[in-house]
PDB file of C-alpha atoms in Angstrom:
ATOM      1  CA  MET A   1      37.211  79.960  26.629  1.00 62.00           C
ATOM      2  CA  ASN A   2      37.486  80.562  30.362  1.00 69.00           C
ATOM      3  CA  GLU A   3      34.383  78.441  31.022  1.00 77.00           C
ATOM      4  CA  LEU A   4      36.142  75.404  29.527  1.00 77.00           C
ATOM      5  CA  LEU A   5      38.694  75.441  32.346  1.00 81.00           C
ATOM      6  CA  HIS A   6      35.997  75.256  35.010  1.00 83.00           C
ATOM      7  CA  ILE A   7      33.759  72.470  33.641  1.00 88.00           C
ATOM      8  CA  GLU A   8      32.738  70.025  36.375  1.00 91.00           C
ATOM      9  CA  GLN A   9      34.773  66.829  36.437  1.00 94.00           C
ATOM     10  CA  ASP A  10      33.408  63.303  36.067  1.00 93.00           C
ATOM     11  CA  LYS A  11      31.859  61.722  39.176  1.00 95.00           C
ATOM     12  CA  ASP A  12      34.474  58.923  38.947  1.00 95.00           C
ATOM     13  CA  PHE A  13      37.416  61.357  38.937  1.00 95.00           C
ATOM     14  CA  PRO A  14      40.378  60.516  38.969  1.00 94.00           C
ATOM     15  CA  ASP A  15      39.607  57.036  37.559  1.00 95.00           C
ATOM     16  CA  LYS A  16      37.877  58.783  34.665  1.00 95.00           C
ATOM     17  CA  PHE A  17      38.049  62.453  33.780  1.00 96.00           C
ATOM     18  CA  TYR A  18      36.723  64.961  31.277  1.00 96.00           C
ATOM     19  CA  GLY A  19      39.088  66.638  28.869  1.00 95.00           C
ATOM     20  CA  ILE A  20      38.604  69.355  26.254  1.00 94.00           C
ATOM     21  CA  ILE A  21      40.364  68.766  22.927  1.00 93.00           C
ATOM     22  CA  THR A  22      42.437  71.800  21.878  1.00 92.00           C
ATOM     23  CA  SER A  23      44.442  70.226  19.021  1.00 91.00           C
ATOM     24  CA  ILE A  24      43.479  67.491  16.609  1.00 91.00           C
ATOM     25  CA  LYS A  25      45.672  64.675  15.324  1.00 89.00           C
ATOM     26  CA  ASP A  26      47.689  64.841  12.092  1.00 88.00           C
ATOM     27  CA  ASN A  27      48.607  68.461  12.747  1.00 86.00           C
ATOM     28  CA  ASN A  28      51.998  70.057  13.359  1.00 86.00           C
ATOM     29  CA  ASN A  29      51.068  72.286  16.303  1.00 85.00           C
ATOM     30  CA  ILE A  30      49.505  71.821  19.706  1.00 85.00           C
ATOM     31  CA  ASN A  31      47.488  74.503  21.453  1.00 83.00           C
ATOM     32  CA  PHE A  32      47.103  74.866  25.189  1.00 77.00           C
ATOM     33  CA  LEU A  33      45.739  77.624  27.378  1.00 78.00           C
ATOM     34  CA  ASP A  34      46.155  78.948  30.873  1.00 79.00           C
ATOM     35  CA  TYR A  35      43.789  80.362  33.473  1.00 79.00           C
ATOM     36  CA  GLU A  36      44.401  83.906  32.246  1.00 81.00           C
ATOM     37  CA  ASN A  37      42.928  82.997  28.825  1.00 75.00           C
ATOM     38  CA  ASN A  38      46.295  82.976  27.060  1.00 78.00           C
ATOM     39  CA  ILE A  39      46.583  80.489  24.215  1.00 81.00           C
ATOM     40  CA  TYR A  40      50.025  79.044  23.494  1.00 81.00           C
ATOM     41  CA  SER A  41      51.163  76.904  20.589  1.00 83.00           C
ATOM     42  CA  TYR A  42      54.065  74.539  20.129  1.00 82.00           C
ATOM     43  CA  ILE A  43      54.892  74.036  16.455  1.00 83.00           C
ATOM     44  CA  ASN A  44      57.081  71.395  14.834  1.00 83.00           C
ATOM     45  CA  ASN A  45      57.652  72.112  11.147  1.00 83.00           C
ATOM     46  CA  LYS A  46      59.215  68.693  10.494  1.00 84.00           C
ATOM     47  CA  MET A  47      56.534  66.354  11.765  1.00 84.00           C
ATOM     48  CA  ARG A  48      52.840  65.984  12.433  1.00 85.00           C
ATOM     49  CA  PHE A  49      51.721  64.315  15.637  1.00 84.00           C
ATOM     50  CA  PRO A  50      49.369  61.310  15.524  1.00 86.00           C
ATOM     51  CA  PHE A  51      47.471  62.092  18.737  1.00 90.00           C
ATOM     52  CA  TYR A  52      44.796  64.381  20.116  1.00 93.00           C
ATOM     53  CA  PHE A  53      45.858  66.983  22.670  1.00 93.00           C
ATOM     54  CA  GLY A  54      43.825  68.974  25.175  1.00 93.00           C
ATOM     55  CA  ILE A  55      43.353  70.362  28.666  1.00 93.00           C
ATOM     56  CA  ILE A  56      41.831  68.825  31.782  1.00 95.00           C
ATOM     57  CA  PRO A  57      39.330  71.198  33.442  1.00 93.00           C
ATOM     58  CA  GLN A  58      39.533  71.820  37.182  1.00 93.00           C
ATOM     59  CA  THR A  59      43.226  70.965  37.396  1.00 94.00           C
ATOM     60  CA  TYR A  60      46.084  73.339  38.172  1.00 92.00           C
ATOM     61  CA  ILE A  61      49.804  72.593  37.981  1.00 90.00           C
ATOM     62  CA  GLU A  62      52.664  75.028  37.368  1.00 82.00           C
ATOM     63  CA  ASP A  63      50.414  77.970  36.386  1.00 79.00           C
ATOM     64  CA  GLY A  64      47.997  76.135  34.123  1.00 86.00           C
ATOM     65  CA  PRO A  65      45.726  73.151  33.676  1.00 91.00           C
ATOM     66  CA  LEU A  66      47.067  69.652  33.136  1.00 93.00           C
ATOM     67  CA  SER A  67      47.151  68.570  29.511  1.00 93.00           C
ATOM     68  CA  PHE A  68      46.280  65.180  28.043  1.00 95.00           C
ATOM     69  CA  ILE A  69      47.003  63.207  24.902  1.00 93.00           C
ATOM     70  CA  PHE A  70      45.341  60.143  23.459  1.00 92.00           C
ATOM     71  CA  PHE A  71      45.448  58.144  20.261  1.00 88.00           C
ATOM     72  CA  SER A  72      42.272  57.173  18.434  1.00 88.00           C
ATOM     73  CA  GLU A  73      41.144  56.018  15.034  1.00 86.00           C
ATOM     74  CA  ASN A  74      37.949  58.062  15.566  1.00 88.00           C
ATOM     75  CA  GLN A  75      37.619  61.659  14.420  1.00 91.00           C
ATOM     76  CA  TYR A  76      37.058  64.383  17.029  1.00 93.00           C
ATOM     77  CA  SER A  77      36.881  68.129  16.599  1.00 93.00           C
ATOM     78  CA  ILE A  78      38.441  70.961  18.570  1.00 91.00           C
ATOM     79  CA  LEU A  79      36.636  71.853  21.833  1.00 91.00           C
ATOM     80  CA  THR A  80      35.023  68.419  22.085  1.00 93.00           C
ATOM     81  CA  LYS A  81      34.461  67.322  25.683  1.00 95.00           C
ATOM     82  CA  ILE A  82      35.612  63.716  26.028  1.00 94.00           C
ATOM     83  CA  LYS A  83      35.676  61.195  28.873  1.00 95.00           C
ATOM     84  CA  LEU A  84      39.091  59.560  29.322  1.00 94.00           C
ATOM     85  CA  GLU A  85      40.976  57.176  31.616  1.00 93.00           C
ATOM     86  CA  PRO A  86      44.458  58.119  32.852  1.00 94.00           C
ATOM     87  CA  SER A  87      47.342  55.746  32.109  1.00 91.00           C
ATOM     88  CA  PHE A  88      50.528  57.563  33.042  1.00 92.00           C
ATOM     89  CA  PHE A  89      51.995  61.033  33.460  1.00 94.00           C
ATOM     90  CA  ILE A  90      54.550  62.676  31.166  1.00 93.00           C
ATOM     91  CA  LYS A  91      56.744  65.751  31.786  1.00 91.00           C
ATOM     92  CA  VAL A  92      58.035  67.504  28.667  1.00 88.00           C
ATOM     93  CA  PRO A  93      60.510  70.407  28.970  1.00 85.00           C
ATOM     94  CA  THR A  94      59.891  72.885  26.146  1.00 77.00           C
ATOM     95  CA  GLY A  95      62.521  75.537  26.723  1.00 73.00           C
ATOM     96  CA  GLU A  96      60.933  78.102  29.050  1.00 71.00           C
ATOM     97  CA  ALA A  97      58.143  75.889  30.397  1.00 77.00           C
ATOM     98  CA  VAL A  98      57.322  72.292  31.219  1.00 84.00           C
ATOM     99  CA  LEU A  99      54.291  70.588  29.715  1.00 87.00           C
ATOM    100  CA  ASN A 100      52.526  68.292  32.191  1.00 92.00           C
ATOM    101  CA  ILE A 101      50.629  65.675  30.214  1.00 93.00           C
ATOM    102  CA  VAL A 102      48.418  62.771  31.223  1.00 95.00           C
ATOM    103  CA  PHE A 103      48.516  59.999  28.628  1.00 93.00           C
ATOM    104  CA  SER A 104      44.959  58.774  28.398  1.00 91.00           C
ATOM    105  CA  GLU A 105      42.995  55.950  26.953  1.00 80.00           C
ATOM    106  CA  VAL A 106      39.677  56.097  25.209  1.00 78.00           C
ATOM    107  CA  ASN A 107      37.766  53.175  23.745  1.00 70.00           C
ATOM    108  CA  SER A 108      40.076  52.558  20.831  1.00 65.00           C
ATOM    109  CA  LYS A 109      41.622  49.744  18.838  1.00 71.00           C
ATOM    110  CA  ILE A 110      44.982  51.508  18.913  1.00 70.00           C
ATOM    111  CA  ILE A 111      47.373  50.016  21.458  1.00 72.00           C
ATOM    112  CA  ILE A 112      50.666  51.805  21.969  1.00 77.00           C
ATOM    113  CA  ASN A 113      53.295  51.013  24.572  1.00 83.00           C
ATOM    114  CA  LYS A 114      55.222  53.555  26.661  1.00 86.00           C
ATOM    115  CA  ASP A 115      58.409  53.244  24.616  1.00 89.00           C
ATOM    116  CA  ASN A 116      56.572  54.117  21.397  1.00 88.00           C
ATOM    117  CA  ILE A 117      54.880  57.100  23.040  1.00 88.00           C
ATOM    118  CA  LYS A 118      58.186  58.269  24.488  1.00 90.00           C
ATOM    119  CA  ASN A 119      59.856  58.038  21.057  1.00 90.00           C
ATOM    120  CA  ILE A 120      57.015  59.923  19.332  1.00 88.00           C
ATOM    121  CA  LEU A 121      56.974  62.707  21.929  1.00 88.00           C
ATOM    122  CA  GLU A 122      60.758  63.053  22.050  1.00 90.00           C
ATOM    123  CA  GLU A 123      60.833  63.334  18.272  1.00 89.00           C
ATOM    124  CA  PHE A 124      57.979  65.870  18.197  1.00 86.00           C
ATOM    125  CA  PHE A 125      59.260  68.093  21.032  1.00 85.00           C
ATOM    126  CA  ASN A 126      62.953  67.449  20.327  1.00 86.00           C
ATOM    127  CA  GLU A 127      63.450  67.053  24.097  1.00 87.00           C
ATOM    128  CA  GLU A 128      63.969  64.140  26.456  1.00 91.00           C
ATOM    129  CA  ILE A 129      60.798  63.402  28.395  1.00 91.00           C
ATOM    130  CA  SER A 130      60.074  61.758  31.744  1.00 91.00           C
ATOM    131  CA  ILE A 131      57.314  59.203  32.281  1.00 92.00           C
ATOM    132  CA  ILE A 132      55.738  58.644  35.701  1.00 90.00           C
ATOM    133  CA  ASN A 133      53.516  55.602  36.092  1.00 86.00           C
ATOM    134  CA  ASN A 134      50.737  56.816  38.380  1.00 87.00           C
ATOM    135  CA  ALA A 135      48.770  59.598  36.713  1.00 92.00           C
ATOM    136  CA  LYS A 136      45.874  59.363  39.195  1.00 94.00           C
ATOM    137  CA  ASN A 137      47.928  60.881  42.026  1.00 93.00           C
ATOM    138  CA  ILE A 138      48.933  63.769  39.764  1.00 94.00           C
ATOM    139  CA  LEU A 139      45.273  64.322  38.834  1.00 95.00           C
ATOM    140  CA  ILE A 140      44.223  64.359  42.500  1.00 94.00           C
ATOM    141  CA  ASN A 141      46.961  66.837  43.452  1.00 94.00           C
ATOM    142  CA  ALA A 142      46.225  69.088  40.454  1.00 94.00           C
ATOM    143  CA  ASN A 143      42.495  69.044  41.273  1.00 94.00           C
ATOM    144  CA  ASN A 144      43.205  69.932  44.920  1.00 93.00           C
ATOM    145  CA  GLU A 145      45.449  72.783  43.799  1.00 92.00           C
ATOM    146  CA  TYR A 146      42.694  74.031  41.469  1.00 91.00           C
ATOM    147  CA  HIS A 147      40.240  74.128  44.383  1.00 87.00           C
ATOM    148  CA  ARG A 148      42.753  76.036  46.533  1.00 87.00           C
ATOM    149  CA  LYS A 149      43.218  78.663  43.822  1.00 83.00           C
ATOM    150  CA  TYR A 150      39.630  78.894  42.575  1.00 77.00           C
ATOM    151  CA  VAL A 151      37.327  78.639  45.579  1.00 64.00           C
ATOM    152  CA  LYS A 152      33.675  78.803  44.616  1.00 60.00           C
ATOM    153  CA  ILE A 153      31.369  80.488  47.102  1.00 53.00           C
ATOM    154  CA  ILE A 154      27.777  79.324  46.922  1.00 51.00           C
ATOM    155  CA  LYS A 155      25.039  81.265  48.704  1.00 50.00           C
ATOM    156  CA  LYS A 156      22.040  79.376  49.944  1.00 52.00           C
ATOM    157  CA  LEU A 157      18.844  81.219  49.186  1.00 48.00           C
TER     158      LEU A 157
END
């Protein structure tokens, strides 16, 4: 699992980025992990969420990688690597922690506005969420923080 957090990002990052799906749509729990290989779940017994959820490799914010969500009519499986485009950033307080989520777009026929997303997420998490328009700046900062924490030393032979 640890290797998933360190997958190289897309050459067009932050305009496009790679994400790893950790939870599939039409489920009632989301799974996310941290850099110490801990897997956490958030479960809602009353509702299933209609989106895919995952982590963004090579990002670091508040002790873990950034998360992403996207809607799609296509079927994807867990641990699929997918190329996405950031739309906006969402902060979700979940009691002890805050989920930092990039809402993303993939080639899809599903078009959802911010108000609908906000309503869905507030209903699922039972918390008021905050939406920030520019997700690219968050991606850049989280990627820079990742590189500060996880410096790779390469020896030339």
